[in-house]
Amino acid sequence: MGWLDGKVALAVGGGSGIGRGVVEEFMREGASIGVLELNPDKCAELCELGPDVTVIQGDATSLEDNKRAVQKTVETFGRLDTLMTFVGIFDFYTPLSKIPEDKLKAAFDETFETNVGSYLLSAKAALPELKKSGGSIIFTVSTSGFYPGRGGILYVASKFAVRGMVIQLAHEVAPEVRVNGVAPGGTMSTDLRGLKSIGLNQRSLGNAPNREDDLRSRTPLRLAMRPKDHAGAYIYLASDRARGITGMIINSDGGIGVRG
Ligand SMILES: NC(=O)c1ccc[n+]([C@@H]2O[C@H](COP(=O)([O-])OP(=O)(O)OC[C@H]3O[C@@H](n4cnc5c(N)ncnc54)[C@H](O)[C@@H]3O)[C@@H](O)[C@H]2O)c1
């Protein structure tokens, strides 16, 4: 028996990295899953996962596309129990001093529209169905939602905002819906892209040199975590075993908080 037998989830931004790893582990635990993904090539690869996945190509910064994803998931699998958001964009540690004055507003808008605004729109679109099922939301935060230095000013600020949304939305939608977060630490084998507005969109965090050694040396548990290492946290929060848990964030990061 799986932890998620009979459950239906929607993963927004589940085409690569952490989201893709979580999608595969949700299927292994018995869930059916819709995936809203921007990149057509990643959509095609998701379709190969079989009939327990339905793929919606679209943009999570559009309310209409989020609504379409909810509708297709419910049409295909009959209900929606869990919304998970994985969409993200990175600033590659750019400090405020290095963001040109004439690009600051655009860089702020791009970061917050993607990392914060899309989560708000996904939640708005999914809440009517989640209220019907007594379901839950799981937002992807980051160690950057807790500590400085693992992103620049814009990324860290955006992840603190996601952390705030977990707490406030959990307050607003109880008792019908639970809202929690997972805060992954630096992760191998992802494709996290940079901000277009400051010329970083061709960079992918997955290609960073010496990433495995770098991640191991920074974590007390000496781990270079991979997407599937975080999946257990999402599975637990989506399962009935977490039915009394809301407004909480699981830090899946190799122990950054006890680094000292
Ligand atoms: N990689 C890390 O080390 C790390 C660490 C902590 C937190 N995170 C967070 O985890 C989440 C997933 O990151 P990842 O590293 O797996 O990145 P990723 O780029 O591999 O995955 C994100 C997915 O979202 C898709 N996407 C991007 N914009 C979209 C949009 N507007 N609409 C629909 N889909 C869109 C991308 O195509 C991609 O498939 C992000 O929120 C990121 O901030 C990542």
PDB file of N, CA, C and O in Angstrom, residues 5 7 32 83 105 121 142-143 158 169 173 178 223 231 233 236 243:
ATOM      1  N   ASP A   5      -2.252   6.380  -1.958  1.00  0.00           N
ATOM      2  CA  ASP A   5      -3.205   5.628  -2.779  1.00  0.00           C
ATOM      3  C   ASP A   5      -4.503   6.404  -2.955  1.00  0.00           C
ATOM      4  O   ASP A   5      -5.097   6.873  -1.970  1.00  0.00           O
ATOM      5  N   LYS A   7      -5.020   9.308  -4.131  1.00  0.00           N
ATOM      6  CA  LYS A   7      -4.907  10.782  -4.079  1.00  0.00           C
ATOM      7  C   LYS A   7      -4.595  11.335  -5.474  1.00  0.00           C
ATOM      8  O   LYS A   7      -3.964  10.676  -6.299  1.00  0.00           O
ATOM      9  N   SER A  32      -2.211   9.854  -8.574  1.00  0.00           N
ATOM     10  CA  SER A  32      -2.307  10.313  -9.961  1.00  0.00           C
ATOM     11  C   SER A  32      -1.961  11.796  -9.936  1.00  0.00           C
ATOM     12  O   SER A  32      -2.195  12.470  -8.930  1.00  0.00           O
ATOM     13  N   LEU A  83      -2.093  20.546  -4.136  1.00  0.00           N
ATOM     14  CA  LEU A  83      -1.389  21.429  -5.076  1.00  0.00           C
ATOM     15  C   LEU A  83       0.050  21.566  -4.590  1.00  0.00           C
ATOM     16  O   LEU A  83       0.276  21.860  -3.406  1.00  0.00           O
ATOM     17  N   LYS A 105      14.033  47.510 -11.347  1.00  0.00           N
ATOM     18  CA  LYS A 105      12.571  47.332 -11.294  1.00  0.00           C
ATOM     19  C   LYS A 105      12.161  46.080 -12.073  1.00  0.00           C
ATOM     20  O   LYS A 105      11.360  45.263 -11.607  1.00  0.00           O
ATOM     21  N   LEU A 121      -1.234  32.589  -7.773  1.00  0.00           N
ATOM     22  CA  LEU A 121      -2.209  32.269  -8.821  1.00  0.00           C
ATOM     23  C   LEU A 121      -2.552  30.782  -8.826  1.00  0.00           C
ATOM     24  O   LEU A 121      -3.712  30.402  -9.019  1.00  0.00           O
ATOM     25  N   SER A 142      12.887  27.358   0.331  1.00  0.00           N
ATOM     26  CA  SER A 142      14.319  27.167   0.061  1.00  0.00           C
ATOM     27  C   SER A 142      15.045  27.480   1.368  1.00  0.00           C
ATOM     28  O   SER A 142      14.475  28.166   2.232  1.00  0.00           O
ATOM     29  N   THR A 143      16.282  27.049   1.493  1.00  0.00           N
ATOM     30  CA  THR A 143      17.076  27.555   2.625  1.00  0.00           C
ATOM     31  C   THR A 143      17.157  29.074   2.548  1.00  0.00           C
ATOM     32  O   THR A 143      17.316  29.749   3.554  1.00  0.00           O
ATOM     33  N   SER A 158      12.338  36.883  -2.202  1.00  0.00           N
ATOM     34  CA  SER A 158      11.170  36.178  -2.758  1.00  0.00           C
ATOM     35  C   SER A 158      10.864  34.911  -1.968  1.00  0.00           C
ATOM     36  O   SER A 158       9.708  34.551  -1.769  1.00  0.00           O
ATOM     37  N   LEU A 169      -1.580  32.011   4.426  1.00  0.00           N
ATOM     38  CA  LEU A 169      -2.636  31.273   3.721  1.00  0.00           C
ATOM     39  C   LEU A 169      -3.154  30.118   4.587  1.00  0.00           C
ATOM     40  O   LEU A 169      -4.358  29.822   4.582  1.00  0.00           O
ATOM     41  N   VAL A 173      -7.209  29.750   5.203  1.00  0.00           N
ATOM     42  CA  VAL A 173      -8.036  28.696   4.592  1.00  0.00           C
ATOM     43  C   VAL A 173      -8.336  27.519   5.514  1.00  0.00           C
ATOM     44  O   VAL A 173      -9.028  26.584   5.104  1.00  0.00           O
ATOM     45  N   ARG A 178      -5.217  22.562   4.335  1.00  0.00           N
ATOM     46  CA  ARG A 178      -3.921  22.738   5.012  1.00  0.00           C
ATOM     47  C   ARG A 178      -2.928  23.369   4.027  1.00  0.00           C
ATOM     48  O   ARG A 178      -2.984  23.089   2.840  1.00  0.00           O
ATOM     49  N   LEU A 223      25.982  16.049   2.644  1.00  0.00           N
ATOM     50  CA  LEU A 223      25.177  15.495   1.559  1.00  0.00           C
ATOM     51  C   LEU A 223      25.137  16.450   0.381  1.00  0.00           C
ATOM     52  O   LEU A 223      25.040  17.663   0.559  1.00  0.00           O
ATOM     53  N   ALA A 231      11.587  14.273  -1.817  1.00  0.00           N
ATOM     54  CA  ALA A 231      10.218  13.815  -2.119  1.00  0.00           C
ATOM     55  C   ALA A 231       9.485  13.342  -0.864  1.00  0.00           C
ATOM     56  O   ALA A 231       8.271  13.566  -0.724  1.00  0.00           O
ATOM     57  N   ALA A 233       9.407  14.473   2.064  1.00  0.00           N
ATOM     58  CA  ALA A 233       8.798  15.584   2.802  1.00  0.00           C
ATOM     59  C   ALA A 233       7.468  15.976   2.159  1.00  0.00           C
ATOM     60  O   ALA A 233       6.467  16.212   2.854  1.00  0.00           O
ATOM     61  N   TYR A 236       4.860  13.090   2.753  1.00  0.00           N
ATOM     62  CA  TYR A 236       4.333  13.134   4.122  1.00  0.00           C
ATOM     63  C   TYR A 236       3.291  14.245   4.269  1.00  0.00           C
ATOM     64  O   TYR A 236       2.174  14.008   4.753  1.00  0.00           O
ATOM     65  N   ARG A 243      -2.476  15.049   8.776  1.00  0.00           N
ATOM     66  CA  ARG A 243      -3.778  15.737   8.761  1.00  0.00           C
ATOM     67  C   ARG A 243      -3.898  16.821   9.826  1.00  0.00           C
ATOM     68  O   ARG A 243      -4.747  17.698   9.720  1.00  0.00           O
TER      69      ARG A 243
END
